[in-house]
Short mmCIF file of C-alpha atoms and ligand atoms in Angstrom, two decimals:
data_model
loop_
_atom_site.label_atom_id
_atom_site.label_comp_id
_atom_site.label_asym_id
_atom_site.label_seq_id
_atom_site.Cartn_x
_atom_site.Cartn_y
_atom_site.Cartn_z
CA MET B 442 3.17 -19.10 15.83
CA LYS B 443 2.27 -16.72 12.79
CA SER B 444 0.31 -13.48 13.33
CA LYS B 445 -2.95 -13.13 12.77
CA TYR B 446 -4.35 -9.69 11.06
CA THR B 447 -7.94 -9.03 10.55
CA GLY B 448 -9.74 -6.33 8.56
CA GLY B 449 -12.83 -5.08 6.05
CA CYS B 450 -14.04 -2.77 4.04
CA LYS B 451 -16.63 -0.10 5.50
CA CYS B 452 -19.59 -2.13 4.40
CA GLY B 453 -18.95 -5.39 5.65
CA ASN B 454 -19.30 -7.12 2.36
CA ILE B 455 -15.65 -8.38 2.08
CA THR B 456 -13.59 -9.55 5.48
CA TYR B 457 -10.26 -10.84 5.06
CA VAL B 458 -7.68 -12.23 7.59
CA VAL B 459 -4.03 -12.62 6.83
CA ASN B 460 -2.19 -15.47 8.51
CA GLY B 461 1.11 -14.05 8.28
CA GLU B 462 4.00 -12.02 8.95
CA VAL B 463 3.85 -8.03 7.83
CA GLN B 464 6.33 -8.24 4.62
CA TRP B 465 6.70 -4.54 4.53
CA LYS B 466 4.96 -1.65 5.25
CA VAL B 467 5.56 1.40 3.50
CA SER B 468 3.06 5.23 2.20
CA CYS B 469 3.19 5.72 -1.32
CA HIS B 470 3.51 9.49 -2.03
CA CYS B 471 3.26 9.15 -5.91
CA ASN B 472 0.72 10.60 -8.62
CA TRP B 473 -0.88 7.17 -9.43
CA CYS B 474 -1.53 6.68 -5.22
CA GLN B 475 -2.73 10.58 -5.11
CA THR B 476 -5.38 9.97 -7.37
CA THR B 477 -6.63 6.73 -7.09
CA SER B 478 -7.59 7.18 -3.42
CA GLY B 479 -8.39 10.83 -3.67
CA ALA B 480 -5.68 11.60 -0.84
CA ALA B 481 -2.46 12.72 -0.70
CA PHE B 482 -1.13 9.38 0.09
CA ARG B 483 -1.34 5.77 0.51
CA THR B 484 -0.16 3.42 3.20
CA PHE B 485 0.21 -0.04 2.80
CA VAL B 486 0.90 -3.42 4.77
CA LEU B 487 2.22 -6.10 2.03
CA PHE B 488 1.72 -9.35 3.34
CA ASN B 489 2.34 -13.09 1.04
CA GLU B 490 -0.15 -13.47 -1.20
CA SER B 491 -0.92 -17.12 0.31
CA ASP B 492 -1.19 -15.57 3.69
CA LEU B 493 -4.33 -14.06 2.53
CA GLU B 494 -7.84 -14.57 3.29
CA ILE B 495 -10.59 -13.04 1.47
CA SER B 496 -14.61 -13.74 2.45
CA GLY B 497 -17.47 -12.95 1.37
CA ASP B 498 -17.51 -10.47 -2.11
CA THR B 499 -14.25 -10.61 -4.24
CA PHE B 500 -11.81 -7.40 -4.84
CA LYS B 501 -13.43 -5.48 -7.96
CA SER B 502 -9.84 -4.93 -9.23
CA TYR B 503 -9.45 -2.03 -11.95
CA GLU B 504 -6.36 -2.64 -13.76
CA ASP B 505 -4.17 0.09 -15.06
CA ARG B 506 -1.72 -1.46 -17.55
CA LYS B 507 0.06 2.57 -18.17
CA THR B 508 0.71 4.03 -15.47
CA GLU B 509 3.27 7.04 -15.33
CA HIS B 510 6.27 4.91 -13.49
CA GLY B 511 6.18 2.03 -16.41
CA ARG B 512 4.44 -0.74 -13.78
CA PRO B 513 1.19 -2.34 -14.31
CA MET B 514 -0.77 -1.39 -11.39
CA ILE B 515 -4.48 -3.20 -10.10
CA ASN B 516 -6.13 -1.05 -7.92
CA GLN B 517 -8.50 -2.94 -5.13
CA PHE B 518 -11.92 -1.62 -3.90
CA CYS B 519 -15.20 -2.60 -2.41
CA SER B 520 -17.85 -2.34 -5.18
CA ARG B 521 -20.49 -1.59 -2.74
CA CYS B 522 -19.51 0.74 -0.56
CA GLY B 523 -15.94 2.03 -2.40
CA THR B 524 -13.19 1.60 0.48
CA GLN B 525 -9.75 1.28 -0.92
CA LEU B 526 -8.52 -2.02 -0.03
CA GLY B 527 -4.93 -2.11 -1.54
CA ILE B 528 -3.28 -2.54 -4.75
CA LYS B 529 -1.73 -6.04 -6.39
CA VAL B 530 1.50 -4.85 -8.78
CA PRO B 531 1.37 -7.62 -10.87
CA SER B 532 5.01 -8.49 -10.94
CA MET B 533 5.30 -8.86 -6.89
CA ASP B 534 3.40 -11.30 -5.11
CA THR B 535 2.99 -9.69 -2.19
CA ARG B 536 -0.41 -8.07 -1.86
CA HIS B 537 -0.78 -4.46 -0.81
CA ILE B 538 -3.30 -4.05 1.56
CA ALA B 539 -4.50 -0.49 2.65
CA LEU B 540 -3.32 -0.02 6.21
CA GLY B 541 -6.89 1.95 7.15
CA THR B 542 -8.30 -1.20 6.42
CA LEU B 543 -6.54 -3.25 9.19
CA ASP B 544 -8.43 -4.11 12.42
CA GLN B 545 -4.64 -4.08 14.14
CA ARG B 546 -3.64 -0.70 11.88
CA LYS B 547 -2.77 1.31 15.41
CA GLU B 548 -0.75 -0.85 16.37
CA ILE B 549 1.45 -0.62 13.10
CA ALA B 550 3.71 2.04 12.68
CA VAL B 551 4.79 3.11 9.58
CA LYS B 552 8.15 4.17 8.99
CA ASP B 553 9.00 4.05 4.84
CA ASN B 554 8.19 6.56 2.37
CA ILE B 555 8.52 6.03 -1.30
CA TRP B 556 8.24 9.36 -4.32
CA TRP B 557 8.90 11.73 -2.09
CA GLN B 558 9.52 13.68 -5.15
CA GLU B 559 6.38 13.45 -6.22
CA SER B 560 4.45 14.50 -2.26
CA PHE B 561 2.48 17.22 -1.17
CA ASP B 562 4.65 20.34 0.53
CA PHE B 563 2.15 20.37 3.68
CA VAL B 564 3.56 16.42 3.92
CA SER B 565 6.15 16.41 6.70
CA PHE B 566 8.27 13.47 8.03
CA PRO B 567 8.74 12.52 11.41
CA ASN B 568 12.80 12.53 11.82
CA ASN B 569 12.27 8.64 12.61
CA SER B 570 11.42 8.00 9.01
CA ASP B 571 13.36 6.68 5.56
CA VAL B 572 11.98 8.50 2.42
CA TYR B 573 12.92 7.76 -0.72
CA LYS B 574 13.24 10.59 -3.65
CA THR B 575 11.01 7.90 -6.11
CA GLY B 576 10.22 3.90 -5.99
CA TYR B 577 12.34 1.63 -4.21
CA TRP B 578 11.48 -1.89 -5.28
CA ASN B 579 12.82 -1.47 -8.93
CA GLY B 580 16.92 -0.40 -7.36
CA THR B 581 17.14 3.19 -8.30
CA GLY B 582 15.83 4.49 -4.63
CA GLU B 583 17.24 6.94 -3.52
CA ARG B 584 17.45 7.53 -0.30
CA ILE B 585 16.94 11.38 0.90
CA LEU B 586 16.85 11.24 4.67
CA LYS B 587 17.13 8.79 7.53
CA SER B 588 16.77 8.50 10.87
ZN1 ZN Y 1053 -17.51 -3.02 1.50
ZN1 ZN Y 1054 2.52 4.99 -5.45
#
């Protein structure tokens, strides 16, 4: 039986159901995530696009084609309450759902971290974390700390 996750934005305008397994979980400490969220880092749970069912309003999208790290990114949020629901990376067939929008968020442990080199000095990493100096997916990810 497939796992089922649910979630949505703060105002309830957008809800989603995920009928499938988590593909990856990661906190991203890059400059782009800091700016687009206004926070120190963003934590995402990746699901296959085909497992995601969105109800209510659609995700409002802002496509950034000229990102610092050369990878187009689409920031996705609720147009009514501004909740950051996640991002879509056009070259990937998964969707990055923002951890904080999942109803099951407290049950999901995240130990991978990317873009350590752009992280804030006040952010510390638990001993069992995996921390990568830059991105992970492009094959250049250099692991700097490991459990
Ligand atoms: Zn909303
Ligand atoms: Zn990032």
